[in-house]
Tab-separated table of C-alpha atoms and ligand atoms in Angstrom:
chain	number	residue	atom	x	y	z
A	1	UNK	CA	-2.823	34.476	-13.582
A	2	UNK	CA	-3.909	35.378	-10.707
A	3	UNK	CA	-5.534	32.396	-8.755
A	4	UNK	CA	-2.879	30.145	-9.434
A	5	UNK	CA	-0.525	32.547	-8.314
A	6	UNK	CA	-3.013	32.563	-4.782
A	7	UNK	CA	-3.052	28.793	-4.552
A	8	UNK	CA	0.587	28.385	-4.087
A	9	UNK	CA	0.961	30.263	-1.166
A	10	UNK	CA	-2.003	29.665	0.835
A	11	UNK	CA	-2.823	26.281	2.639
A	12	UNK	CA	-5.465	23.655	2.438
A	13	UNK	CA	-7.492	22.704	5.034
A	14	UNK	CA	-7.736	19.000	6.140
A	15	UNK	CA	-11.135	18.614	7.366
A	16	UNK	CA	-10.570	14.843	8.331
A	17	UNK	CA	-12.340	11.597	7.740
A	18	UNK	CA	-15.824	12.725	9.305
A	19	UNK	CA	-17.228	16.109	10.623
A	20	UNK	CA	-17.984	14.516	13.989
A	21	UNK	CA	-14.914	15.504	16.735
A	22	UNK	CA	-16.085	12.336	18.929
A	23	UNK	CA	-15.812	10.122	15.839
A	24	UNK	CA	-12.277	12.184	15.121
A	25	UNK	CA	-11.003	11.860	18.313
A	26	UNK	CA	-11.447	8.152	18.243
A	27	UNK	CA	-9.621	8.035	14.673
A	28	UNK	CA	-7.481	9.810	16.487
A	29	UNK	CA	-6.911	7.564	18.781
A	30	UNK	CA	-6.521	4.583	16.321
A	31	UNK	CA	-3.461	5.753	14.579
A	32	UNK	CA	-1.740	6.701	17.537
A	33	UNK	CA	-2.006	2.606	18.202
A	34	UNK	CA	-1.094	1.843	14.788
A	35	UNK	CA	0.894	2.876	13.630
A	36	UNK	CA	3.439	2.189	16.001
A	37	UNK	CA	2.750	-1.495	15.899
A	38	UNK	CA	2.902	-0.670	11.740
A	39	UNK	CA	5.938	0.371	12.171
A	40	UNK	CA	7.650	-1.799	14.769
A	41	UNK	CA	5.697	-5.266	12.776
A	42	UNK	CA	7.491	-4.300	9.382
A	43	UNK	CA	10.559	-3.487	10.617
A	44	UNK	CA	10.663	-6.514	12.594
A	45	UNK	CA	10.265	-8.858	9.256
A	46	UNK	CA	12.893	-7.120	7.679
A	47	UNK	CA	15.402	-7.280	10.317
A	48	UNK	CA	14.376	-10.950	10.656
A	49	UNK	CA	14.526	-11.882	7.191
A	50	UNK	CA	17.737	-9.703	6.606
A	51	UNK	CA	19.971	-12.390	9.805
A	52	UNK	CA	18.243	-15.541	8.923
A	53	UNK	CA	20.793	-16.639	6.177
A	54	UNK	CA	17.251	-19.327	5.515
A	55	UNK	CA	15.485	-16.863	3.956
A	56	UNK	CA	17.611	-15.362	1.905
A	57	UNK	CA	15.813	-16.044	-1.094
A	58	UNK	CA	13.150	-14.397	-3.537
A	59	UNK	CA	10.042	-14.945	-1.755
A	60	UNK	CA	11.585	-14.147	1.375
A	61	UNK	CA	12.723	-10.316	-0.310
A	62	UNK	CA	9.704	-9.719	-1.829
A	63	UNK	CA	7.847	-9.532	1.501
A	64	UNK	CA	10.849	-7.614	3.367
A	65	UNK	CA	10.393	-4.840	0.763
A	66	UNK	CA	6.980	-4.778	0.370
A	67	UNK	CA	7.180	-4.472	4.470
A	68	UNK	CA	9.519	-1.178	3.754
A	69	UNK	CA	6.837	-0.397	1.048
A	70	UNK	CA	4.305	-0.547	3.799
A	71	UNK	CA	6.025	1.372	6.405
A	72	UNK	CA	6.002	4.527	3.501
A	73	UNK	CA	2.730	4.341	2.530
A	74	UNK	CA	1.946	4.403	6.544
A	75	UNK	CA	5.046	7.759	6.909
A	76	UNK	CA	3.300	9.436	4.363
A	77	UNK	CA	-0.504	10.242	6.373
A	78	UNK	CA	-0.589	9.121	9.669
A	79	UNK	CA	1.992	11.679	11.300
A	80	UNK	CA	1.105	14.358	9.789
A	81	UNK	CA	-2.508	13.763	10.874
A	82	UNK	CA	-1.676	12.867	14.367
A	83	UNK	CA	0.267	16.381	14.097
A	84	UNK	CA	-1.963	18.065	13.544
A	85	UNK	CA	-4.707	16.370	15.797
A	86	UNK	CA	-2.454	17.058	18.340
A	87	UNK	CA	-1.355	20.847	17.844
A	88	UNK	CA	-5.466	21.792	16.696
A	89	UNK	CA	-4.543	22.669	13.615
A	90	UNK	CA	-5.866	21.645	10.139
A	91	UNK	CA	-4.001	22.826	7.419
A	92	UNK	CA	-1.075	22.161	5.375
A	93	UNK	CA	0.674	24.305	2.757
A	94	UNK	CA	-0.053	24.068	-0.885
A	95	UNK	CA	3.674	22.079	-1.676
A	96	UNK	CA	3.357	19.637	1.575
A	97	UNK	CA	0.039	18.859	0.308
A	98	UNK	CA	0.590	18.173	-3.691
A	99	UNK	CA	4.514	15.670	-2.337
A	100	UNK	CA	2.005	13.805	-0.322
A	101	UNK	CA	-0.140	13.254	-2.670
A	102	UNK	CA	2.851	12.217	-4.675
A	103	UNK	CA	4.099	9.897	-1.739
A	104	UNK	CA	1.256	8.356	-1.965
A	105	UNK	CA	0.264	7.141	-5.014
A	106	UNK	CA	4.043	6.102	-5.545
A	107	UNK	CA	3.362	4.243	-2.306
A	108	UNK	CA	0.621	2.450	-3.243
A	109	UNK	CA	0.851	1.210	-6.706
A	110	UNK	CA	4.547	0.193	-5.449
A	111	UNK	CA	2.262	-2.531	-3.159
A	112	UNK	CA	-0.002	-3.000	-5.539
A	113	UNK	CA	2.783	-3.915	-8.282
A	114	UNK	CA	5.004	-6.382	-5.327
A	115	UNK	CA	1.606	-8.400	-4.295
A	116	UNK	CA	1.787	-9.599	-8.191
A	117	UNK	CA	5.399	-10.028	-8.552
A	118	UNK	CA	4.849	-11.981	-4.794
A	119	UNK	CA	1.911	-14.170	-6.408
A	120	UNK	CA	4.184	-14.907	-9.340
A	121	UNK	CA	6.838	-16.011	-7.531
A	122	UNK	CA	4.927	-18.246	-5.462
A	123	UNK	CA	3.234	-19.644	-9.224
A	124	UNK	CA	6.800	-20.183	-10.741
A	125	UNK	CA	7.433	-21.725	-8.189
A	126	UNK	CA	4.978	-24.247	-7.238
A	127	UNK	CA	4.323	-25.024	-11.397
A	128	UNK	CA	7.716	-24.753	-12.811
A	129	UNK	CA	9.759	-25.633	-9.658
A	130	UNK	CA	12.319	-27.252	-11.624
A	131	UNK	CA	13.224	-24.269	-14.071
A	132	UNK	CA	12.519	-21.786	-10.579
A	133	UNK	CA	15.366	-20.524	-10.117
A	134	UNK	CA	16.560	-19.559	-13.251
A	135	UNK	CA	12.766	-17.708	-14.069
A	136	UNK	CA	13.457	-16.252	-10.541
A	137	UNK	CA	17.156	-15.250	-10.559
A	138	UNK	CA	18.153	-12.819	-8.047
A	139	UNK	CA	18.930	-10.499	-11.458
A	140	UNK	CA	15.303	-10.893	-11.685
A	141	UNK	CA	14.340	-9.907	-8.521
A	142	UNK	CA	16.106	-6.912	-8.905
A	143	UNK	CA	14.752	-6.416	-12.217
A	144	UNK	CA	10.711	-6.913	-11.123
A	145	UNK	CA	11.030	-4.719	-7.948
A	146	UNK	CA	13.484	-1.759	-9.805
A	147	UNK	CA	9.927	-2.059	-12.606
A	148	UNK	CA	7.329	-2.089	-9.925
A	149	UNK	CA	9.495	1.148	-8.410
A	150	UNK	CA	9.103	3.041	-11.934
A	151	UNK	CA	5.672	1.661	-12.938
A	152	UNK	CA	4.997	3.336	-9.482
A	153	UNK	CA	6.772	6.341	-10.264
A	154	UNK	CA	5.570	6.954	-13.674
A	155	UNK	CA	1.180	6.683	-12.956
A	156	UNK	CA	1.580	9.047	-10.274
A	157	UNK	CA	4.010	11.685	-11.737
A	158	UNK	CA	1.192	12.554	-13.897
A	159	UNK	CA	-1.308	13.040	-11.812
A	160	UNK	CA	0.360	14.689	-9.007
A	161	UNK	CA	1.805	17.311	-11.626
A	162	UNK	CA	-2.320	17.913	-13.401
A	163	UNK	CA	-3.103	18.490	-10.487
A	164	UNK	CA	-0.373	20.622	-9.290
A	165	UNK	CA	-1.633	22.838	-11.643
A	166	UNK	CA	-5.018	23.402	-11.412
A	167	UNK	CA	-6.653	26.730	-10.323
A	168	UNK	CA	-7.920	26.579	-6.690
A	169	UNK	CA	-10.000	29.133	-6.158
A	170	UNK	CA	-10.030	30.080	-2.670
A	171	UNK	CA	-12.040	27.017	-1.586
A	172	UNK	CA	-9.340	24.737	0.281
A	173	UNK	CA	-11.189	22.424	2.622
A	174	UNK	CA	-9.802	18.630	1.775
A	175	UNK	CA	-13.397	16.369	3.095
A	176	UNK	CA	-10.278	13.694	4.326
A	177	UNK	CA	-7.406	13.388	6.259
A	178	UNK	CA	-4.894	13.573	4.013
A	179	UNK	CA	-4.198	15.184	0.295
A	180	UNK	CA	-5.815	12.695	-2.187
A	181	UNK	CA	-5.833	12.930	-5.015
A	182	UNK	CA	-9.969	12.716	-5.497
A	183	UNK	CA	-11.005	15.260	-2.749
A	184	UNK	CA	-8.415	17.789	-5.087
A	185	UNK	CA	-9.324	17.647	-8.166
A	186	UNK	CA	-13.166	18.100	-6.402
A	187	UNK	CA	-11.902	21.529	-5.064
A	188	UNK	CA	-10.750	23.007	-7.717
A	189	UNK	CA	-12.329	25.318	-10.016
A	190	UNK	CA	-10.075	24.844	-12.970
A	191	UNK	CA	-11.543	22.216	-15.652
A	192	UNK	CA	-10.493	18.724	-14.538
A	193	UNK	CA	-11.289	17.433	-17.667
A	194	UNK	CA	-8.353	15.824	-18.691
A	195	UNK	CA	-7.239	15.201	-14.405
A	196	UNK	CA	-10.174	12.841	-15.088
A	197	UNK	CA	-9.557	10.805	-18.418
A	198	UNK	CA	-5.961	10.668	-16.749
A	199	UNK	CA	-7.199	9.137	-13.164
A	200	UNK	CA	-9.315	6.245	-15.585
A	201	UNK	CA	-5.806	5.722	-16.752
A	202	UNK	CA	-3.869	5.453	-13.418
A	203	UNK	CA	-7.048	3.592	-11.635
A	204	UNK	CA	-6.240	0.925	-14.703
A	205	UNK	CA	-2.958	1.088	-14.483
A	206	UNK	CA	-3.403	-0.128	-10.860
A	207	UNK	CA	-5.160	-2.821	-10.911
A	208	UNK	CA	-3.127	-4.511	-13.934
A	209	UNK	CA	-1.349	-6.208	-10.691
A	210	UNK	CA	-4.702	-7.281	-10.328
A	211	UNK	CA	-5.263	-9.165	-13.073
A	212	UNK	CA	-1.636	-10.569	-13.078
A	213	UNK	CA	-2.487	-12.034	-9.013
A	214	UNK	CA	-5.736	-14.151	-10.711
A	215	UNK	CA	-4.255	-15.351	-13.955
A	216	UNK	CA	-1.229	-16.336	-10.912
A	217	UNK	CA	-3.115	-18.012	-8.716
A	218	UNK	CA	-5.499	-20.056	-11.549
A	219	UNK	CA	-2.149	-21.038	-13.137
A	220	UNK	CA	-1.520	-22.183	-8.913
A	221	UNK	CA	-4.784	-24.039	-8.746
A	222	UNK	CA	-4.598	-25.725	-12.488
A	223	UNK	CA	-1.246	-27.373	-11.344
A	224	UNK	CA	-2.356	-27.603	-7.392
A	225	UNK	CA	-4.837	-29.956	-9.418
A	226	UNK	CA	-3.632	-31.975	-11.994
A	227	UNK	CA	-0.791	-33.684	-9.280
A	228	UNK	CA	-3.104	-34.485	-6.917
A	229	UNK	CA	-1.087	-35.257	-4.342
A	230	UNK	CA	-1.789	-34.094	-0.477
A	231	UNK	CA	1.038	-32.796	0.741
A	232	UNK	CA	1.614	-30.779	-2.161
A	233	UNK	CA	-1.449	-29.499	-2.043
A	234	UNK	CA	-1.004	-28.586	1.872
A	235	UNK	CA	1.910	-27.166	0.694
A	236	UNK	CA	0.886	-24.395	-1.980
A	237	UNK	CA	-2.116	-23.457	0.162
A	238	UNK	CA	0.283	-23.391	3.467
A	239	UNK	CA	2.295	-20.800	1.203
A	240	UNK	CA	-0.524	-19.206	-0.576
A	241	UNK	CA	-3.038	-18.743	1.876
A	242	UNK	CA	-1.051	-15.749	3.514
A	243	UNK	CA	-0.694	-13.914	0.358
A	244	UNK	CA	-3.935	-14.689	-0.791
A	245	UNK	CA	-5.222	-12.815	3.262
A	246	UNK	CA	-3.229	-9.876	2.044
A	247	UNK	CA	-4.468	-9.643	-1.827
A	248	UNK	CA	-7.872	-10.092	-0.496
A	249	UNK	CA	-8.152	-6.879	2.163
A	250	UNK	CA	-5.849	-4.898	0.065
A	251	UNK	CA	-7.983	-4.772	-2.835
A	252	UNK	CA	-11.689	-5.135	-1.405
A	253	UNK	CA	-10.932	-1.971	0.659
A	254	UNK	CA	-9.994	-0.071	-1.883
A	255	UNK	CA	-12.189	-0.876	-4.135
A	256	UNK	CA	-14.486	-0.168	-1.657
A	257	UNK	CA	-12.710	3.193	-0.912
A	258	UNK	CA	-13.135	3.778	-5.206
A	259	UNK	CA	-15.896	2.409	-6.666
A	260	UNK	CA	-18.512	4.370	-4.769
A	261	UNK	CA	-20.733	7.641	-5.789
A	262	UNK	CA	-18.183	10.377	-5.313
A	263	UNK	CA	-20.864	12.937	-3.844
A	264	UNK	CA	-20.968	10.610	-0.968
A	265	UNK	CA	-19.305	10.351	1.862
A	266	UNK	CA	-20.151	8.182	5.047
A	267	UNK	CA	-18.750	7.027	8.634
A	268	UNK	CA	-18.887	3.525	6.226
A	269	UNK	CA	-16.326	5.322	3.873
A	270	UNK	CA	-14.119	6.362	6.453
A	271	UNK	CA	-14.280	3.049	8.181
A	272	UNK	CA	-13.236	1.248	4.403
A	273	UNK	CA	-9.954	4.650	4.165
A	274	UNK	CA	-8.539	4.243	7.189
A	275	UNK	CA	-8.866	0.310	6.755
A	276	UNK	CA	-6.685	0.769	3.574
A	277	UNK	CA	-4.732	3.495	4.439
A	278	UNK	CA	-3.862	1.927	8.446
A	279	UNK	CA	-4.644	-1.185	8.940
A	280	UNK	CA	-3.568	-3.052	6.238
A	281	UNK	CA	-0.153	-1.970	6.429
A	282	UNK	CA	-0.264	-2.681	9.963
A	283	UNK	CA	-1.699	-6.670	9.164
A	284	UNK	CA	0.913	-7.124	6.691
A	285	UNK	CA	3.601	-8.603	8.731
A	286	UNK	CA	1.055	-10.467	11.235
A	287	UNK	CA	-0.559	-12.575	8.636
A	288	UNK	CA	2.975	-13.754	6.961
A	289	UNK	CA	4.392	-14.185	10.168
A	290	UNK	CA	1.908	-15.675	12.311
A	291	UNK	CA	0.807	-18.402	9.119
A	292	UNK	CA	4.273	-18.618	8.381
A	293	UNK	CA	6.716	-21.428	10.337
A	294	UNK	CA	9.697	-20.844	8.612
A	295	UNK	CA	9.142	-16.322	9.929
A	296	UNK	CA	8.072	-17.803	13.439
A	297	UNK	CA	11.283	-19.083	13.668
A	298	UNK	CA	13.031	-16.395	11.865
A	299	UNK	CA	11.483	-13.938	14.238
A	300	UNK	CA	12.522	-16.064	17.740
A	301	UNK	CA	16.105	-16.012	16.719
A	302	UNK	CA	16.068	-11.867	15.809
A	303	UNK	CA	14.778	-12.470	19.859
A	304	UNK	CA	17.506	-14.421	21.367
A	305	UNK	CA	20.482	-13.472	19.381
A	306	UNK	CA	19.444	-9.627	20.690
A	307	UNK	CA	18.949	-10.930	24.569
A	308	UNK	CA	21.803	-13.031	24.586
B	401	NAG	C1	14.350	-5.916	-1.693
B	401	NAG	O1	14.924	-6.881	-2.501
B	401	NAG	C2	16.529	-6.758	-2.728
B	401	NAG	C3	16.102	-8.277	-4.410
B	401	NAG	O2	16.213	-9.822	-4.428
B	401	NAG	C4	17.164	-7.413	-1.749
B	401	NAG	O3	18.389	-8.014	-2.414
B	401	NAG	C5	16.874	-6.516	-0.648
B	401	NAG	O4	17.443	-6.342	0.576
B	401	NAG	C6	15.119	-6.184	-0.399
B	401	NAG	N1	14.776	-5.137	0.828
B	401	NAG	C7	15.041	-5.110	1.852
B	401	NAG	C8	14.508	-3.873	2.836
B	401	NAG	O5	15.056	-6.362	1.999
């Protein structure tokens, strides 16, 4: 009991990604560049879609929502890391640590589910073009997005509460630059059997969208192969290419991050963590806007409107 009381008053120490000061400085400078680019890039996507009436359709609404989640996702962890580095302090209070963990889990899940919704949207558009507007109606768009947020919360709250109820007997050094659940579980001196079992379940729920994405793409490819018109094939690949790039980047890094022995932590793991936490949210807007003519036109319009 005494230990539990202690854990709610003591601060956690965020050790950072590596133990070497030069590497920490390097990551600090990297984040200092990446964070504003992430904010501006994703904000531009949202504004461009908002102000271009031609982009008012499900595909772009989902993209705007993804950008919004990416802004939240990087804002949960990076500003705190930057502030701590600048102030030369590594501490984070127990409450903030748990809050950060909760929002990080929510955003990661919602991100993952919106990627699945986007894949489903493209699959319907390509495989059932005549029924597209009835299947992906404004109402079902809202439903899919609300559903993503609800699953995101449902797959974060239990883990957060379970972690918050653990005891930390004096060992408060988190081996990461944010409060991630695996590092916190390793620190606890309570029995973490239930936490670990729940975490496996959580990883399953988190990875379910990947299954949906794979099924959607199998559907897309089987349609494209059945209708062998070069124009159709090219159109399918141009709309799906960006999405597929983002999906590979996202799941590639997250798998590299979590499918490794929990005991070892090398520079490679640090780089993967940075890729997942900071680089992916930054790249999403670029991948979508550089490969998409409508997006480029909308961005150009946005700037011209501002200038004139
Ligand atoms: C998210 O999607 C909804 C419904 O499709 C849309 O009305 C809303 O504008 C989108 N959010 C943003 C930030 O664009």
